[in-house]
């Protein structure tokens, strides 16, 4: 209610000031009539004139508060010199002017004008008082009444400043929260894009490399060994079909959760290693798998990460190493799974370049396989190393927690170059 009234008076301040001036003029006339009751002098005329001048000055007190205080103080002093007793009714214009001065100016200015007004009125009452009023009534009384509007105006100014500070703080908090939400949203979008990009890279790069190897082998055997070429081409059809299925499942991540056409196929895991090994065998790469320790059930994230690391490592062997065989070792410990993928061939320059650039920002088209494996391992709290073996060939080793609680606070694991 108060804020609504303040907004209304701010929008119609001129009309509001006219109404206030009219009311104050009535109070001055009433105060003059009470002051002259039972006395012959002074008459009511001077009070009406001085009250009109004082109230007229109040109409512009918002824009010129110092002028309003000066005019009302002079008129009050003139009324005192004529013989009126300065009651709160006669001082109403001066009290109002001091209130507006206290609300619109600094503390030193408002107190200085207040003390100057008190000095003028008390001095006038002491020197020129034809009615000989009591000393207390014409000195202490006006002084006390003139201090009250200054105190009230200062309190109103402080309250307004506090309200503005609270509103500004709330606005700043809202803007900060909005910026934080936007930054968090952008961060989540970037993470999701990186995750989908890794998944697409693993799916597309693996199947295309495998399909290329199968097609090359089939073309080489087509003339002299048509039966083997036909078998490899059958495997090629299976490879492309599997690529389409996994690509559809990955793209399905972009669908809405309530989309009825979203794929429901579970993410691949280590249980699909036999199919993966058969696919590489059809491309001419013989892969053996050794398991140490008792196999344990993995969390879905670790299971998918382990499968993708093995898949990408074998794909790199097919693309970059002059090797005909590779070995996958799964070592189950109490709380960790160690995966090692080795080959007995000679790493090409592309593999060495990828390993070197995996610890830095790669140039376009280089090093994304090893970087993707490193990011996958780190996303579940693991570590990954890759490099050449002293006895020849290349090795990728990943250590993954069996049941991670979330990404670790430690620095990112590095990919070292042997």
Coordinates of C-alpha atoms in Angstrom, one line a residue:
X1 CA 0.0 0.0 0.0
X2 CA 2.8 2.4 0.9
X3 CA 4.8 1.6 -2.2
X4 CA 1.7 2.1 -4.3
X5 CA 1.1 5.6 -2.7
X6 CA 4.7 6.5 -3.2
X7 CA 4.6 5.5 -6.9
X8 CA 1.4 7.5 -7.4
X9 CA 2.8 10.6 -5.8
X10 CA 6.0 10.3 -7.9
X11 CA 3.9 10.2 -11.1
X12 CA 1.6 13.1 -10.0
X13 CA 4.0 15.1 -7.7
X14 CA 2.8 18.5 -8.9
X15 CA -0.8 17.9 -8.2
X16 CA 0.1 16.2 -4.9
X17 CA 2.3 19.2 -3.9
X18 CA -0.7 21.6 -4.6
X19 CA -3.0 19.5 -2.4
X20 CA -0.4 19.5 0.4
X21 CA 0.2 23.3 0.0
X22 CA -3.6 23.9 0.3
X23 CA -3.8 21.8 3.5
X24 CA -0.8 23.5 5.0
X25 CA -2.3 26.9 4.2
X26 CA -5.4 26.0 6.1
X27 CA -3.3 24.9 9.1
X28 CA -1.4 28.2 9.0
X29 CA -4.7 30.2 9.0
X30 CA -6.0 28.0 11.8
X31 CA -2.8 28.5 13.8
X32 CA -3.0 32.3 13.3
X33 CA -6.6 32.4 14.4
X34 CA -5.8 30.4 17.6
X35 CA -2.8 32.7 18.3
X36 CA -4.9 35.9 18.0
X37 CA -7.8 34.5 20.1
X38 CA -8.5 37.0 23.0
X39 CA -6.0 39.6 21.8
X40 CA -6.5 42.7 19.8
X41 CA -3.2 42.4 18.0
X42 CA -2.0 41.0 15.7
X43 CA -4.7 40.7 13.1
X44 CA -5.3 37.7 10.9
X45 CA -4.3 39.5 7.6
X46 CA -0.4 39.2 7.9
X47 CA -0.7 35.5 8.8
X48 CA -2.8 34.9 5.6
X49 CA -0.3 36.7 3.5
X50 CA 2.8 35.1 5.0
X51 CA 1.1 31.6 4.9
X52 CA 0.3 32.0 1.3
X53 CA 3.8 32.9 0.4
X54 CA 5.2 29.9 2.4
X55 CA 2.8 27.4 0.9
X56 CA 3.5 28.7 -2.6
X57 CA 7.2 28.1 -2.1
X58 CA 6.4 24.5 -1.1
X59 CA 5.0 23.7 -4.6
X60 CA 8.6 23.6 -5.9
X61 CA 10.3 22.1 -2.9
X62 CA 11.2 18.9 -4.6
X63 CA 13.3 20.6 -7.2
X64 CA 14.5 23.5 -5.0
X65 CA 14.4 22.4 -1.4
X66 CA 16.9 24.9 -0.2
X67 CA 14.9 27.8 -1.6
X68 CA 11.7 26.5 0.0
X69 CA 13.4 26.3 3.4
X70 CA 14.8 29.8 3.1
X71 CA 11.4 31.3 2.1
X72 CA 9.4 29.5 4.8
X73 CA 12.0 30.4 7.4
X74 CA 11.8 34.1 6.5
X75 CA 8.0 34.0 6.5
X76 CA 8.0 32.3 9.9
X77 CA 10.4 34.9 11.3
X78 CA 8.2 37.7 9.9
X79 CA 5.2 36.2 11.6
X80 CA 7.1 36.0 14.9
X81 CA 8.1 39.7 14.5
X82 CA 4.5 40.7 13.9
X83 CA 3.5 39.1 17.2
X84 CA 2.4 35.5 16.4
X85 CA 3.4 32.7 18.7
X86 CA 5.2 30.1 16.5
X87 CA 3.1 27.0 17.1
X88 CA 3.4 23.8 15.1
X89 CA 0.5 25.0 13.0
X90 CA 2.2 28.2 12.0
X91 CA 5.5 26.4 11.5
X92 CA 3.9 23.7 9.3
X93 CA 5.3 25.1 5.9
X94 CA 8.8 25.3 7.5
X95 CA 8.5 21.8 8.9
X96 CA 7.5 20.4 5.6
X97 CA 10.3 22.2 3.7
X98 CA 12.9 20.9 6.2
X99 CA 11.5 17.4 5.8
X100 CA 11.9 17.4 2.0
X101 CA 15.4 19.0 2.4
X102 CA 16.4 16.1 4.7
X103 CA 15.1 13.5 2.3
X104 CA 16.7 15.0 -0.8
X105 CA 20.1 16.2 0.4
X106 CA 23.0 15.1 2.5
X107 CA 23.0 15.1 6.2
X108 CA 25.4 18.0 6.7
X109 CA 23.3 20.2 4.4
X110 CA 20.0 19.4 6.1
X111 CA 21.4 19.9 9.6
X112 CA 23.1 23.2 8.6
X113 CA 19.8 24.6 7.2
X114 CA 17.9 23.4 10.3
X115 CA 20.3 25.1 12.7
X116 CA 20.2 28.3 10.6
X117 CA 16.4 28.3 10.6
X118 CA 16.4 27.8 14.4
X119 CA 18.9 30.6 14.9
X120 CA 16.9 33.0 12.8
X121 CA 13.5 32.2 14.5
X122 CA 14.9 32.3 18.0
X123 CA 16.8 35.5 17.4
X124 CA 13.8 37.2 15.9
X125 CA 11.6 36.0 18.8
X126 CA 14.1 37.3 21.4
X127 CA 14.6 40.7 19.7
X128 CA 11.2 41.5 18.2
X129 CA 8.2 40.1 20.0
X130 CA 5.5 42.8 20.5
X131 CA 3.2 40.3 22.3
X132 CA 5.9 39.3 24.9
X133 CA 5.3 35.6 24.9
X134 CA 6.9 33.3 27.4
X135 CA 10.6 32.7 26.8
X136 CA 10.3 28.9 26.7
X137 CA 7.4 29.1 24.2
X138 CA 9.1 31.3 21.7
X139 CA 12.6 29.7 21.9
X140 CA 12.8 26.1 23.0
X141 CA 9.4 25.2 21.5
X142 CA 10.2 26.2 17.9
X143 CA 13.7 24.6 18.2
X144 CA 12.3 21.3 19.2
X145 CA 9.6 21.3 16.5
X146 CA 12.1 22.2 13.7
X147 CA 14.4 19.3 14.7
X148 CA 11.7 16.7 14.3
X149 CA 11.1 16.9 10.5
X150 CA 14.9 16.7 9.9
X151 CA 15.1 13.5 12.0
X152 CA 12.1 12.1 10.2
X153 CA 13.5 13.0 6.8
X154 CA 16.9 11.4 7.5
X155 CA 15.1 8.2 8.6
X156 CA 13.1 8.2 5.4
X157 CA 16.2 8.7 3.3
X158 CA 18.0 5.9 5.1
X159 CA 15.0 3.6 4.6
X160 CA 14.8 4.4 0.9
X161 CA 18.5 3.8 0.5
X162 CA 18.2 0.5 2.3
X163 CA 15.3 -0.6 0.1
X164 CA 17.2 0.4 -3.1
X165 CA 20.3 -1.5 -1.9
X166 CA 18.2 -4.6 -1.1
X167 CA 16.5 -4.4 -4.6
X168 CA 19.9 -4.0 -6.3
X169 CA 21.3 -6.9 -4.3
X170 CA 18.4 -9.1 -5.3
X171 CA 18.8 -8.0 -9.0
X172 CA 22.5 -8.8 -8.9
X173 CA 21.8 -12.2 -7.4
X174 CA 19.2 -12.9 -10.0
X175 CA 21.6 -11.9 -12.8
X176 CA 24.4 -13.9 -11.3
X177 CA 22.1 -17.0 -11.0
X178 CA 21.1 -16.5 -14.6
X179 CA 24.7 -16.3 -15.8
X180 CA 25.5 -19.4 -13.7
X181 CA 22.6 -21.3 -15.2
X182 CA 23.7 -20.3 -18.7
X183 CA 27.3 -21.3 -18.1
X184 CA 26.3 -24.6 -16.5
X185 CA 24.0 -25.3 -19.5
X186 CA 26.8 -24.5 -22.0
X187 CA 29.1 -26.8 -20.0
X188 CA 26.6 -29.6 -20.0
X189 CA 26.0 -29.2 -23.8
X190 CA 29.8 -29.2 -24.4
X191 CA 30.2 -32.4 -22.4
X192 CA 27.3 -34.1 -24.2
X193 CA 28.7 -33.1 -27.5
X194 CA 32.1 -34.5 -26.6
X195 CA 30.5 -37.7 -25.4
X196 CA 28.5 -38.2 -28.6
X197 CA 31.5 -37.3 -30.7
X198 CA 33.6 -40.0 -28.9
X199 CA 30.9 -42.5 -29.5
X200 CA 30.5 -41.7 -33.1
X201 CA 34.2 -41.8 -33.6
X202 CA 34.5 -45.2 -32.1
X203 CA 31.6 -46.6 -34.0
X204 CA 32.3 -45.1 -37.4
X205 CA 36.1 -45.4 -37.3
X206 CA 36.1 -49.0 -36.1
X207 CA 33.6 -50.3 -38.6
X208 CA 34.9 -48.4 -41.5
X209 CA 38.4 -49.5 -40.9
X210 CA 37.3 -53.1 -40.4
X211 CA 35.1 -52.9 -43.6
X212 CA 38.1 -51.5 -45.5
X213 CA 40.3 -54.3 -44.4
X214 CA 37.7 -56.9 -45.2
X215 CA 37.1 -55.5 -48.6
X216 CA 40.8 -55.3 -49.4
X217 CA 41.4 -58.9 -48.3
X218 CA 38.4 -60.1 -50.3
X219 CA 39.6 -58.3 -53.4
X220 CA 43.1 -59.9 -53.0
X221 CA 41.6 -63.4 -52.6
X222 CA 38.8 -63.1 -55.2
X223 CA 40.8 -64.5 -58.1
X224 CA 42.6 -67.4 -56.5
X225 CA 40.5 -68.2 -53.5
X226 CA 36.9 -67.4 -54.3
X227 CA 35.5 -69.4 -51.4
X228 CA 37.5 -67.4 -48.8
X229 CA 36.6 -64.2 -50.6
X230 CA 32.9 -65.1 -50.4
X231 CA 33.3 -65.8 -46.7
X232 CA 35.0 -62.5 -46.1
X233 CA 32.3 -60.6 -48.1
X234 CA 29.7 -62.2 -45.9
X235 CA 31.5 -60.9 -42.9
X236 CA 31.7 -57.5 -44.6
X237 CA 27.9 -57.4 -44.8
X238 CA 27.7 -58.3 -41.1
X239 CA 30.2 -55.5 -40.3
X240 CA 28.3 -52.8 -42.2
X241 CA 25.0 -54.1 -40.7
X242 CA 26.5 -53.8 -37.2
X243 CA 27.8 -50.4 -38.0
X244 CA 24.4 -49.2 -39.0
X245 CA 22.8 -50.6 -35.9
X246 CA 25.4 -48.9 -33.6
X247 CA 25.2 -45.7 -35.5
X248 CA 21.4 -45.7 -35.1
X249 CA 21.7 -46.4 -31.4
X250 CA 24.3 -43.6 -31.0
X251 CA 22.2 -41.1 -33.0
X252 CA 19.3 -42.1 -30.8
X253 CA 21.0 -40.4 -27.9
X254 CA 19.9 -37.2 -29.5
X255 CA 16.2 -38.1 -29.4
X256 CA 14.0 -37.0 -26.6
X257 CA 13.6 -39.4 -23.7
X258 CA 9.8 -39.6 -24.3
X259 CA 10.3 -40.4 -28.0
X260 CA 8.7 -43.8 -28.6
X261 CA 11.1 -44.5 -31.5
X262 CA 14.2 -44.1 -29.4
X263 CA 16.3 -47.2 -29.5
X264 CA 16.2 -49.5 -26.5
X265 CA 19.3 -51.6 -27.3
X266 CA 21.7 -51.8 -24.3
X267 CA 25.2 -50.4 -24.7
X268 CA 27.9 -52.8 -25.8
X269 CA 30.2 -54.4 -23.2
X270 CA 32.9 -57.0 -22.7
X271 CA 30.3 -59.7 -23.3
X272 CA 30.5 -58.7 -27.0
X273 CA 34.3 -59.4 -27.3
X274 CA 33.8 -62.7 -29.1
X275 CA 31.8 -61.0 -31.9
X276 CA 34.4 -58.2 -32.1
X277 CA 37.3 -60.8 -32.3
X278 CA 35.4 -62.7 -35.1
X279 CA 35.0 -59.5 -37.0
X280 CA 38.7 -58.7 -36.9
X281 CA 39.5 -62.3 -37.8
X282 CA 37.6 -61.9 -41.0
X283 CA 39.8 -58.9 -41.8
X284 CA 42.9 -60.9 -41.3
X285 CA 43.8 -59.9 -37.8
X286 CA 44.1 -62.8 -35.3
X287 CA 43.2 -61.7 -31.8
X288 CA 43.7 -63.8 -28.7
X289 CA 42.1 -63.0 -25.3
X290 CA 43.6 -63.9 -21.9
X291 CA 41.7 -63.4 -18.6
X292 CA 43.4 -63.3 -15.3
X293 CA 41.6 -63.3 -12.0
X294 CA 37.9 -63.9 -11.5
X295 CA 35.7 -62.0 -13.9
X296 CA 33.4 -59.6 -12.1
X297 CA 30.2 -57.8 -13.0
X298 CA 31.1 -54.2 -14.2
X299 CA 29.0 -51.1 -13.9
X300 CA 27.5 -50.1 -17.3
X301 CA 29.8 -47.1 -17.7
X302 CA 32.9 -49.1 -17.0
X303 CA 31.7 -52.0 -19.2
X304 CA 31.1 -49.7 -22.2
X305 CA 34.4 -47.9 -21.6
X306 CA 36.3 -51.2 -21.5
X307 CA 34.7 -52.4 -24.7
X308 CA 35.4 -49.2 -26.6
X309 CA 39.0 -49.1 -25.5
X310 CA 39.6 -52.6 -26.8
X311 CA 37.7 -51.8 -30.0
X312 CA 39.7 -48.7 -30.7
X313 CA 43.0 -50.3 -29.8
X314 CA 42.4 -53.2 -32.2
X315 CA 41.2 -50.7 -34.9
X316 CA 44.4 -48.8 -34.6
X317 CA 46.3 -52.1 -35.0
X318 CA 44.4 -52.8 -38.2
X319 CA 44.9 -49.3 -39.6
X320 CA 48.4 -48.4 -38.5
X321 CA 50.5 -51.5 -37.5
X322 CA 52.0 -54.0 -39.8
X323 CA 50.8 -56.9 -37.6
X324 CA 48.9 -60.1 -38.2
X325 CA 48.0 -60.8 -34.6
X326 CA 47.1 -59.0 -31.4
X327 CA 46.6 -60.0 -27.8
X328 CA 44.1 -58.7 -25.3
X329 CA 44.7 -59.3 -21.6
X330 CA 42.0 -58.7 -19.0
X331 CA 43.4 -58.7 -15.4
X332 CA 40.7 -58.5 -12.7
X333 CA 41.9 -57.4 -9.3
X334 CA 40.0 -56.7 -6.1
X335 CA 38.8 -53.3 -7.2
X336 CA 40.3 -52.6 -10.7
X337 CA 40.3 -54.0 -14.1
X338 CA 43.5 -53.7 -16.2
X339 CA 43.2 -54.0 -19.9
X340 CA 46.2 -54.5 -22.1
X341 CA 46.1 -54.6 -25.9
X342 CA 49.4 -55.5 -27.7
X343 CA 50.5 -56.4 -31.2
X344 CA 53.7 -57.9 -32.5
X345 CA 54.0 -55.7 -35.6
X346 CA 55.8 -52.4 -36.4
X347 CA 53.9 -49.2 -35.6
X348 CA 53.7 -46.8 -38.5
X349 CA 54.4 -43.1 -38.3
X350 CA 50.7 -42.4 -38.0
X351 CA 50.6 -44.4 -34.7
X352 CA 53.7 -42.7 -33.3
X353 CA 52.3 -39.3 -34.3
X354 CA 48.9 -40.1 -32.6
X355 CA 50.7 -41.2 -29.4
X356 CA 52.8 -38.1 -29.4
X357 CA 49.9 -35.8 -30.0
X358 CA 47.6 -37.5 -27.5
X359 CA 49.0 -35.3 -24.7
X360 CA 48.3 -32.1 -26.5
X361 CA 45.7 -30.6 -28.8
X362 CA 45.9 -32.6 -32.0
X363 CA 45.9 -31.2 -35.5
X364 CA 42.7 -31.9 -37.5
X365 CA 42.4 -35.6 -38.3
X366 CA 45.2 -36.8 -36.0
X367 CA 45.3 -38.4 -32.6
X368 CA 41.6 -38.5 -31.8
X369 CA 41.6 -42.3 -31.3
X370 CA 44.1 -42.3 -28.4
X371 CA 42.6 -39.0 -27.0
X372 CA 39.2 -40.6 -27.0
X373 CA 40.5 -43.7 -25.1
X374 CA 42.2 -41.4 -22.6
X375 CA 39.0 -39.4 -22.1
X376 CA 36.9 -42.5 -21.7
X377 CA 39.2 -43.9 -19.1
X378 CA 39.3 -40.7 -17.2
X379 CA 35.5 -40.3 -17.3
X380 CA 35.1 -43.4 -15.1
X381 CA 38.1 -42.6 -12.8
X382 CA 40.7 -44.6 -14.6
X383 CA 44.0 -44.1 -16.4
X384 CA 45.5 -45.0 -19.8
X385 CA 49.0 -45.4 -21.2
X386 CA 50.1 -46.1 -24.8
X387 CA 53.4 -46.5 -26.5
X388 CA 55.8 -48.8 -28.3
X389 CA 57.0 -52.0 -26.7
X390 CA 60.8 -52.5 -26.3
X391 CA 60.5 -55.9 -28.0
X392 CA 58.5 -54.5 -30.9
X393 CA 54.9 -53.7 -31.5
X394 CA 52.6 -51.3 -29.7
X395 CA 50.8 -51.5 -26.4
X396 CA 47.7 -49.8 -24.9
X397 CA 47.1 -50.3 -21.2
X398 CA 44.0 -49.0 -19.3
X399 CA 43.3 -49.3 -15.6
X400 CA 39.6 -48.9 -14.7
X401 CA 37.8 -49.1 -11.4
X402 CA 35.2 -51.9 -11.2
X403 CA 32.5 -49.7 -9.6
X404 CA 33.4 -46.0 -9.8
X405 CA 31.5 -43.5 -7.7
X406 CA 32.3 -40.7 -10.2
X407 CA 35.2 -38.8 -11.8
X408 CA 38.2 -38.5 -9.4
X409 CA 39.4 -35.1 -8.2
X410 CA 43.0 -36.0 -9.2
X411 CA 44.6 -34.5 -12.3
X412 CA 43.8 -36.2 -15.7
X413 CA 45.9 -39.3 -16.4
X414 CA 48.4 -38.7 -19.0
X415 CA 49.1 -40.7 -22.2
X416 CA 52.8 -41.3 -22.3
X417 CA 54.8 -41.9 -25.4
X418 CA 57.2 -44.8 -25.2

